[in-house]
GROMACS .gro file of N, CA and C in nm:
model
  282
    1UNK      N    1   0.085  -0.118   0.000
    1UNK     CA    2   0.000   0.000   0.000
    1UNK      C    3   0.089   0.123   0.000
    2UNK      N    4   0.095   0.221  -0.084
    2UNK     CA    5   0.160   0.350  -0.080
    2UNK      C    6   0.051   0.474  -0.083
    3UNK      N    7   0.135   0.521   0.053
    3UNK     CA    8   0.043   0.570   0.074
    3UNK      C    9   0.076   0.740  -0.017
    4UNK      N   10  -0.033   0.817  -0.038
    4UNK     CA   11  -0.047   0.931  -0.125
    4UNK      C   12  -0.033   1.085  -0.057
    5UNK      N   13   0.070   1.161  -0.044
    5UNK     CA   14   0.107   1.205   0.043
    5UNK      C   15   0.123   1.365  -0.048
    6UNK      N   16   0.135   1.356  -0.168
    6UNK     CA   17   0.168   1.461  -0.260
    6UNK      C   18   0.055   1.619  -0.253
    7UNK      N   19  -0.095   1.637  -0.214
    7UNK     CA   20  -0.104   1.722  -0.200
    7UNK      C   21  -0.087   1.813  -0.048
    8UNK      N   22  -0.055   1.760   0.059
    8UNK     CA   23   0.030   1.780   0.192
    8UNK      C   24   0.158   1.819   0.168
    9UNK      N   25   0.216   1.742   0.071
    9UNK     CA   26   0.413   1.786   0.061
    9UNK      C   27   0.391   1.909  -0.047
   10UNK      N   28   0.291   1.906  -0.115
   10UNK     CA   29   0.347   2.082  -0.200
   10UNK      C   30   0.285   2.160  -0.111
   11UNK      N   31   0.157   2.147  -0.011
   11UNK     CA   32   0.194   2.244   0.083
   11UNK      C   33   0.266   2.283   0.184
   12UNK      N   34   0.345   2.166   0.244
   12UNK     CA   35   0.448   2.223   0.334
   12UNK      C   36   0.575   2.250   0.284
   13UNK      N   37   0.587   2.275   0.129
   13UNK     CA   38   0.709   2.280   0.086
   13UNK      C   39   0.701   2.452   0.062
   14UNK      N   40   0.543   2.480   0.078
   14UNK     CA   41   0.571   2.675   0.075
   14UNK      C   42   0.652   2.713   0.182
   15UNK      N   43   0.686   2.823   0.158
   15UNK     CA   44   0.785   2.907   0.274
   15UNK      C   45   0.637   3.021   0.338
   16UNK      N   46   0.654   3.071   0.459
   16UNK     CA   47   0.574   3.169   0.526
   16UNK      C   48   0.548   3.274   0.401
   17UNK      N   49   0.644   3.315   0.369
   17UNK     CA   50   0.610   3.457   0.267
   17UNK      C   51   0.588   3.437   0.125
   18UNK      N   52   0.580   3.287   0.092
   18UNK     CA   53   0.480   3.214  -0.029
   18UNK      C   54   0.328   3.224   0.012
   19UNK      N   55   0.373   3.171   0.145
   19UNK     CA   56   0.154   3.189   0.197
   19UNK      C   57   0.128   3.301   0.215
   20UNK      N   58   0.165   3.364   0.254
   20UNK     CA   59   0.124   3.513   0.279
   20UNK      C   60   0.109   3.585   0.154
   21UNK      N   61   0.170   3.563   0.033
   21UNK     CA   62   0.150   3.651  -0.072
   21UNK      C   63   0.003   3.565  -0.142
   22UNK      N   64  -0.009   3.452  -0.102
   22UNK     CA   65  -0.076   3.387  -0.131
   22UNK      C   66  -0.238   3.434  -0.177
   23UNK      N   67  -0.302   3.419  -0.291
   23UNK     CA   68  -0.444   3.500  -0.291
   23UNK      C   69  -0.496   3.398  -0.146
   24UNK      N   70  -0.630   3.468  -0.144
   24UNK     CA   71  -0.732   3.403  -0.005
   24UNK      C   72  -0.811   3.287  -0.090
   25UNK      N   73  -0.818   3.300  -0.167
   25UNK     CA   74  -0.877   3.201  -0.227
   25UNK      C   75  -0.825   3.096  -0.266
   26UNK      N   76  -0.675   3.073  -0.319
   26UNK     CA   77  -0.577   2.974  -0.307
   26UNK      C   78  -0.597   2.905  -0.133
   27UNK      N   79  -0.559   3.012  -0.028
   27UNK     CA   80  -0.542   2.983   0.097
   27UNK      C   81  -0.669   2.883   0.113
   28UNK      N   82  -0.782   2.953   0.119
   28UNK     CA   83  -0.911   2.844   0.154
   28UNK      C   84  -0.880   2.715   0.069
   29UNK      N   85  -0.881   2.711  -0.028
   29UNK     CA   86  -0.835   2.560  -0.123
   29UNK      C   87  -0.707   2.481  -0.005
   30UNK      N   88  -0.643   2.522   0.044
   30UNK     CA   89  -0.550   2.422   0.069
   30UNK      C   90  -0.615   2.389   0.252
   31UNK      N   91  -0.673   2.496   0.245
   31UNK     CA   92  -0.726   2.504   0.458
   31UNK      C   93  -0.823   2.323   0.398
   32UNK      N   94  -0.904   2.390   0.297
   32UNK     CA   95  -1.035   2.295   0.244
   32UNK      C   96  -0.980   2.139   0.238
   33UNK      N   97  -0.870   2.121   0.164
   33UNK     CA   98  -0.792   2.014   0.157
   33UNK      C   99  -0.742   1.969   0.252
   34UNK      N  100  -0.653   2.029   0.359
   34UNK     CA  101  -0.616   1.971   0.482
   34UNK      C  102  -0.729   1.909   0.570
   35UNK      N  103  -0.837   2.006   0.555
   35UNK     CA  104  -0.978   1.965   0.630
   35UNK      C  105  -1.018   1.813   0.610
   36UNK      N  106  -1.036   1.803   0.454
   36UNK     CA  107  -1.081   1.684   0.422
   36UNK      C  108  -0.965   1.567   0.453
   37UNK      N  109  -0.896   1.616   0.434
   37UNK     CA  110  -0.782   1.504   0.448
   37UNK      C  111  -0.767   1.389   0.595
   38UNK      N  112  -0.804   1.556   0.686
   38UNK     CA  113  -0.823   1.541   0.846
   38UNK      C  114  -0.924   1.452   0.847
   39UNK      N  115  -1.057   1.455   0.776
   39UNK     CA  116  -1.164   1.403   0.767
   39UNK      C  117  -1.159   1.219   0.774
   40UNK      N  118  -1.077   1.235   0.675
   40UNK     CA  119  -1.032   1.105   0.625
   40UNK      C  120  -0.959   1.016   0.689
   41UNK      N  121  -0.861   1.128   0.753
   41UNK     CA  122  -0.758   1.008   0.839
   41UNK      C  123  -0.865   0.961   1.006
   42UNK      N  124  -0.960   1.072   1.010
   42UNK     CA  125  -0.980   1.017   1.132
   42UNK      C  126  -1.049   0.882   1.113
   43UNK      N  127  -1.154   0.893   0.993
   43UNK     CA  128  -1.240   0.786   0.941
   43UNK      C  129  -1.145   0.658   0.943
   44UNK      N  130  -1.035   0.679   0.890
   44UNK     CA  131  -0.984   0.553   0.880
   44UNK      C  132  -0.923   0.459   1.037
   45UNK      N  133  -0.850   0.640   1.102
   45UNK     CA  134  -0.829   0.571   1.236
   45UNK      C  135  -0.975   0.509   1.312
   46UNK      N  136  -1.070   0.516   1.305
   46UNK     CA  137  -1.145   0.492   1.354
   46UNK      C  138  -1.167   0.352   1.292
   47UNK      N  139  -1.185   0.303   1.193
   47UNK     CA  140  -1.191   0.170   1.141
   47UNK      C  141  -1.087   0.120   1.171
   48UNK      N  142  -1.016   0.131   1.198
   48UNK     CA  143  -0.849   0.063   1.276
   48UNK      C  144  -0.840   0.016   1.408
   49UNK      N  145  -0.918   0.137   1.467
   49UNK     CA  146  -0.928   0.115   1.624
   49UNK      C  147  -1.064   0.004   1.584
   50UNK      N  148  -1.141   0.023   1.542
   50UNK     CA  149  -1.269  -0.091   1.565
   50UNK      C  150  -1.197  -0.213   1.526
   51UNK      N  151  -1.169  -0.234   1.429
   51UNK     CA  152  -1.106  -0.367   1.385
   51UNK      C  153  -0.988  -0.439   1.517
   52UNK      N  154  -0.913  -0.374   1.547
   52UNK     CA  155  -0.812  -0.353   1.689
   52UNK      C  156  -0.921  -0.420   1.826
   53UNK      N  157  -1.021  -0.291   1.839
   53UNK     CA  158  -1.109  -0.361   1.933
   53UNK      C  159  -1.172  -0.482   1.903
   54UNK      N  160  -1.247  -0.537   1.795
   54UNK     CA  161  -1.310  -0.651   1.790
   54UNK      C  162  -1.229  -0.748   1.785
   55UNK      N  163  -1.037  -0.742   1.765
   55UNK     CA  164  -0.967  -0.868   1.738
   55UNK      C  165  -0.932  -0.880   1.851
   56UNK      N  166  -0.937  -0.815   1.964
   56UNK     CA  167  -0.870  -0.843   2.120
   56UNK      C  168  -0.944  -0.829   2.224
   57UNK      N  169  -1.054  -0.757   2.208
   57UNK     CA  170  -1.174  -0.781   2.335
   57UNK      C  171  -1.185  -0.865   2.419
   58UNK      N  172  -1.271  -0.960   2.342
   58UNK     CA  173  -1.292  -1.076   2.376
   58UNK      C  174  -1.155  -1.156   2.492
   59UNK      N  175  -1.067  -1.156   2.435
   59UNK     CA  176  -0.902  -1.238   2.463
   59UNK      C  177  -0.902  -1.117   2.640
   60UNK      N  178  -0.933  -1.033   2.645
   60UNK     CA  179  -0.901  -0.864   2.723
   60UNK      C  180  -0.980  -0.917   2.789
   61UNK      N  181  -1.116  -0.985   2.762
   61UNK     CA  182  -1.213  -0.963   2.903
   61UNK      C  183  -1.167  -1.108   2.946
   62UNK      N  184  -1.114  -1.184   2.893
   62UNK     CA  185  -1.123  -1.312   2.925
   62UNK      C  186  -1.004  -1.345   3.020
   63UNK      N  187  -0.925  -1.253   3.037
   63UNK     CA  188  -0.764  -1.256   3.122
   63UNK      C  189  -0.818  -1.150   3.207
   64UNK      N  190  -0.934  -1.065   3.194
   64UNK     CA  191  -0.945  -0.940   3.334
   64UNK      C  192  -1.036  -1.064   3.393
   65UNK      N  193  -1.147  -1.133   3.359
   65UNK     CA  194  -1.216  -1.270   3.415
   65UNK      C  195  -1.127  -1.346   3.478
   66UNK      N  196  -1.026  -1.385   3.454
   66UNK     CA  197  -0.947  -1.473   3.475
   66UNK      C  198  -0.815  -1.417   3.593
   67UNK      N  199  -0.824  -1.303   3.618
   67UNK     CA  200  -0.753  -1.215   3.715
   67UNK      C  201  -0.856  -1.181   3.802
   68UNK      N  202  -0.988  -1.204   3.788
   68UNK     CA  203  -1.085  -1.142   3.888
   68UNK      C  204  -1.131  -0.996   3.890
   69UNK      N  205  -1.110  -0.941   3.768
   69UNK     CA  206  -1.136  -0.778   3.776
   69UNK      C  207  -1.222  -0.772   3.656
   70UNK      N  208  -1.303  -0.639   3.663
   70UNK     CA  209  -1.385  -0.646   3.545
   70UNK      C  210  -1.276  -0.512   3.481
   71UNK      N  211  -1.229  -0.432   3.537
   71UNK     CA  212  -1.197  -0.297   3.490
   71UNK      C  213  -1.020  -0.337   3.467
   72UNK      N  214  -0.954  -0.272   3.393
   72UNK     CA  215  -0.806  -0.214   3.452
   72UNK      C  216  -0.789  -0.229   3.280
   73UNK      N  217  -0.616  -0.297   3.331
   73UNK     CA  218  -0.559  -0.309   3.197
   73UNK      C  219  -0.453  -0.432   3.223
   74UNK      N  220  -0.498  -0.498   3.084
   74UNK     CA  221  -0.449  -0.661   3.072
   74UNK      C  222  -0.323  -0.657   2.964
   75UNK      N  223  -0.226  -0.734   2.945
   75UNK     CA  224  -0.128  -0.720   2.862
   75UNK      C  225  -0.109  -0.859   2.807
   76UNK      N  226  -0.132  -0.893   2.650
   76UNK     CA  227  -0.090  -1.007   2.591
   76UNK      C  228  -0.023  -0.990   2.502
   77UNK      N  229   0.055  -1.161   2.429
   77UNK     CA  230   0.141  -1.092   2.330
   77UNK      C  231   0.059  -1.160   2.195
   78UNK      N  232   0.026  -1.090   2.100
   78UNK     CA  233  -0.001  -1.182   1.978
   78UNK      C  234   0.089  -1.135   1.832
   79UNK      N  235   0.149  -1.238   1.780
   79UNK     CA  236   0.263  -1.261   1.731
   79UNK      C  237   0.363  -1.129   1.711
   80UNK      N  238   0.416  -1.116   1.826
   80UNK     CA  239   0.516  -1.084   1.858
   80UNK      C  240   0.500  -0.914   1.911
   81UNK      N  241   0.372  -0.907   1.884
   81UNK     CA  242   0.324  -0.769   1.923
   81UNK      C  243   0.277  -0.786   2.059
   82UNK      N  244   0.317  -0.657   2.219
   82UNK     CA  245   0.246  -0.638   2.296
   82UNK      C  246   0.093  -0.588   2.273
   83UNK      N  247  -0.034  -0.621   2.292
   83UNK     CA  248  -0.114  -0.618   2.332
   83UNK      C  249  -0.180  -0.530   2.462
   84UNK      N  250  -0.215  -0.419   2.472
   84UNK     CA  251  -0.222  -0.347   2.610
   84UNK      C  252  -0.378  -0.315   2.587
   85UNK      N  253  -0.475  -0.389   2.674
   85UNK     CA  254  -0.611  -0.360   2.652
   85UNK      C  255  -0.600  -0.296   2.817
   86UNK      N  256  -0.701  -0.184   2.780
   86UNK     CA  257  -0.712  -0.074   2.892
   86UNK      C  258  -0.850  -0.070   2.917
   87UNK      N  259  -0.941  -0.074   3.036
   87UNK     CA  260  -1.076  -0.080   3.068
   87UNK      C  261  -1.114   0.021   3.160
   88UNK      N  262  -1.107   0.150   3.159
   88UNK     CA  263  -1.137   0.194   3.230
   88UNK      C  264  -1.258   0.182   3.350
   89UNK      N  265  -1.254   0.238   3.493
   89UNK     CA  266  -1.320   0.212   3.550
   89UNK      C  267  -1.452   0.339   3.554
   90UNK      N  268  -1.605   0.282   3.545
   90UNK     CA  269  -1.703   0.387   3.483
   90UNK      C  270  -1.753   0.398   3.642
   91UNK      N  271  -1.754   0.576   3.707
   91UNK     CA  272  -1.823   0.593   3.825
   91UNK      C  273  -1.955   0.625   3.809
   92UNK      N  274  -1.980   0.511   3.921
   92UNK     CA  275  -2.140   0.534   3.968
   92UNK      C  276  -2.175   0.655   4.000
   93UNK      N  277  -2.298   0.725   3.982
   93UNK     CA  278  -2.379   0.786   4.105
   93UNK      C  279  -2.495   0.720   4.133
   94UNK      N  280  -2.523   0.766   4.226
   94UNK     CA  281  -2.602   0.788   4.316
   94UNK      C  282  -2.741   0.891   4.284
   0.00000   0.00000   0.00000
């Protein structure tokens, strides 16, 4: 997978007093682009983390079961990677 990185590198390859001479309307085009871009990476981090969560959950609750805790954080290794599932603890009220 390669990843596509080319309209980010011609904008950080301007200098301050390239952007600044810059029309406003160029400027919004590249704000617009970083936006979407932002858009995108979160979308994807987010399908990463879900995929992440649904492949180790299960394995996470089954070693906090197996330690006697419902909450904390469990550590396994699967192939060759640490594993750090974190459960925070949710306060009651009253």
């Amino acid at each position: 997978m390669e990843i596509q990185t080319q309209p980010l590198d011609d904008i950080g390859q301007l200098t301050l007093t390239e952007l600044d001479e810059m029309p406003l309307a160029t400027l919004e085009k590249h704000i617009n682009l970083v936006n979407a871009i932002k858009d995108t990476v979160r979308h994807y981090e987010a399908a990463l983390h879900a995929s992440m969560n649904k492949r180790f959950s299960e394995r996470a609750a089954q070693l906090r079961q197996e330690a006697g805790k419902s909450t904390g954080t469990v550590r396994f290794e699967v192939d060759g990677f640490v594993v750090i599932a974190d459960l925070p603890k949710r306060p009651e009220y009253n």
